[in-house]
């Protein structure tokens, strides 16, 4: 998540996590687990 955060232009991982959760309803870790479970 850290690498993705900075790769897409965020300088603060906490801010990225907050925005990600607002948009998806899941934290980045929860989202990743959900996607991996589907595959």
Short mmCIF file of N, CA and C in Angstrom, two decimals:
data_model
loop_
_atom_site.label_atom_id
_atom_site.label_comp_id
_atom_site.label_asym_id
_atom_site.label_seq_id
_atom_site.Cartn_x
_atom_site.Cartn_y
_atom_site.Cartn_z
N UNK A 1 0.84 -1.19 0.00
CA UNK A 1 0.00 0.00 0.00
C UNK A 1 0.88 1.25 0.00
N UNK A 2 1.95 1.20 0.76
CA UNK A 2 2.87 2.34 0.85
C UNK A 2 3.38 2.74 -0.53
N UNK A 3 3.84 1.76 -1.30
CA UNK A 3 4.38 2.05 -2.64
C UNK A 3 3.30 2.61 -3.56
N UNK A 4 2.12 2.04 -3.51
CA UNK A 4 1.01 2.52 -4.35
C UNK A 4 0.64 3.94 -3.98
N UNK A 5 0.57 4.20 -2.69
CA UNK A 5 0.24 5.54 -2.19
C UNK A 5 1.15 6.59 -2.82
N UNK A 6 2.42 6.37 -2.76
CA UNK A 6 3.37 7.35 -3.29
C UNK A 6 3.44 7.33 -4.82
N UNK A 7 3.20 6.17 -5.42
CA UNK A 7 3.22 6.08 -6.88
C UNK A 7 2.10 6.89 -7.52
N UNK A 8 0.97 7.00 -6.83
CA UNK A 8 -0.16 7.75 -7.39
C UNK A 8 -0.19 9.20 -6.91
N UNK A 9 0.87 9.62 -6.21
CA UNK A 9 1.01 11.04 -5.89
C UNK A 9 0.62 11.48 -4.50
N UNK A 10 0.30 10.55 -3.61
CA UNK A 10 -0.02 10.94 -2.23
C UNK A 10 1.27 10.97 -1.42
N UNK A 11 1.37 11.95 -0.54
CA UNK A 11 2.54 12.07 0.32
C UNK A 11 2.27 11.58 1.73
N UNK A 12 1.02 11.24 2.02
CA UNK A 12 0.64 10.84 3.37
C UNK A 12 -0.21 9.58 3.28
N UNK A 13 0.31 8.47 3.81
CA UNK A 13 -0.40 7.20 3.70
C UNK A 13 -1.70 7.20 4.49
N UNK A 14 -1.75 7.92 5.60
CA UNK A 14 -2.99 7.98 6.38
C UNK A 14 -4.09 8.67 5.60
N UNK A 15 -3.74 9.72 4.89
CA UNK A 15 -4.71 10.43 4.06
C UNK A 15 -5.18 9.53 2.91
N UNK A 16 -4.26 8.83 2.28
CA UNK A 16 -4.61 7.90 1.22
C UNK A 16 -5.57 6.83 1.73
N UNK A 17 -5.27 6.24 2.89
CA UNK A 17 -6.13 5.21 3.46
C UNK A 17 -7.53 5.75 3.74
N UNK A 18 -7.60 6.96 4.26
CA UNK A 18 -8.89 7.57 4.58
C UNK A 18 -9.72 7.79 3.31
N UNK A 19 -9.09 8.34 2.28
CA UNK A 19 -9.81 8.56 1.02
C UNK A 19 -10.20 7.24 0.35
N UNK A 20 -9.32 6.27 0.40
CA UNK A 20 -9.62 4.96 -0.20
C UNK A 20 -10.84 4.35 0.47
N UNK A 21 -10.90 4.43 1.80
CA UNK A 21 -12.03 3.86 2.53
C UNK A 21 -13.32 4.63 2.24
N UNK A 22 -13.23 5.93 2.08
CA UNK A 22 -14.41 6.73 1.73
C UNK A 22 -14.96 6.31 0.37
N UNK A 23 -14.08 6.02 -0.57
CA UNK A 23 -14.50 5.69 -1.93
C UNK A 23 -14.98 4.24 -2.07
N UNK A 24 -14.37 3.32 -1.35
CA UNK A 24 -14.67 1.89 -1.54
C UNK A 24 -15.46 1.28 -0.39
N UNK A 25 -15.44 1.93 0.77
CA UNK A 25 -16.08 1.35 1.95
C UNK A 25 -15.19 0.35 2.66
N UNK A 26 -13.98 0.15 2.15
CA UNK A 26 -13.03 -0.80 2.72
C UNK A 26 -11.66 -0.16 2.84
N UNK A 27 -10.89 -0.61 3.81
CA UNK A 27 -9.50 -0.17 3.87
C UNK A 27 -8.74 -0.84 2.72
N UNK A 28 -7.58 -0.34 2.35
CA UNK A 28 -6.81 -0.99 1.28
C UNK A 28 -6.54 -2.47 1.58
N UNK A 29 -6.23 -2.80 2.83
CA UNK A 29 -5.97 -4.19 3.19
C UNK A 29 -7.24 -5.04 3.05
N UNK A 30 -8.37 -4.53 3.52
CA UNK A 30 -9.63 -5.26 3.39
C UNK A 30 -9.97 -5.46 1.91
N UNK A 31 -9.74 -4.44 1.11
CA UNK A 31 -10.03 -4.51 -0.32
C UNK A 31 -9.17 -5.59 -0.98
N UNK A 32 -7.89 -5.61 -0.66
CA UNK A 32 -6.98 -6.61 -1.23
C UNK A 32 -7.41 -8.02 -0.85
N UNK A 33 -7.77 -8.22 0.42
CA UNK A 33 -8.22 -9.54 0.87
C UNK A 33 -9.49 -9.96 0.13
N UNK A 34 -10.40 -9.03 -0.06
CA UNK A 34 -11.65 -9.32 -0.76
C UNK A 34 -11.38 -9.72 -2.21
N UNK A 35 -10.53 -8.98 -2.89
CA UNK A 35 -10.21 -9.27 -4.29
C UNK A 35 -9.51 -10.62 -4.42
N UNK A 36 -8.58 -10.91 -3.52
CA UNK A 36 -7.86 -12.19 -3.59
C UNK A 36 -8.80 -13.36 -3.31
N UNK A 37 -9.77 -13.15 -2.46
CA UNK A 37 -10.73 -14.20 -2.13
C UNK A 37 -11.63 -14.51 -3.33
N UNK A 38 -11.94 -13.49 -4.12
CA UNK A 38 -12.80 -13.66 -5.29
C UNK A 38 -12.10 -14.46 -6.38
N UNK A 39 -10.80 -14.26 -6.54
CA UNK A 39 -10.04 -14.93 -7.62
C UNK A 39 -9.90 -16.37 -7.34
#
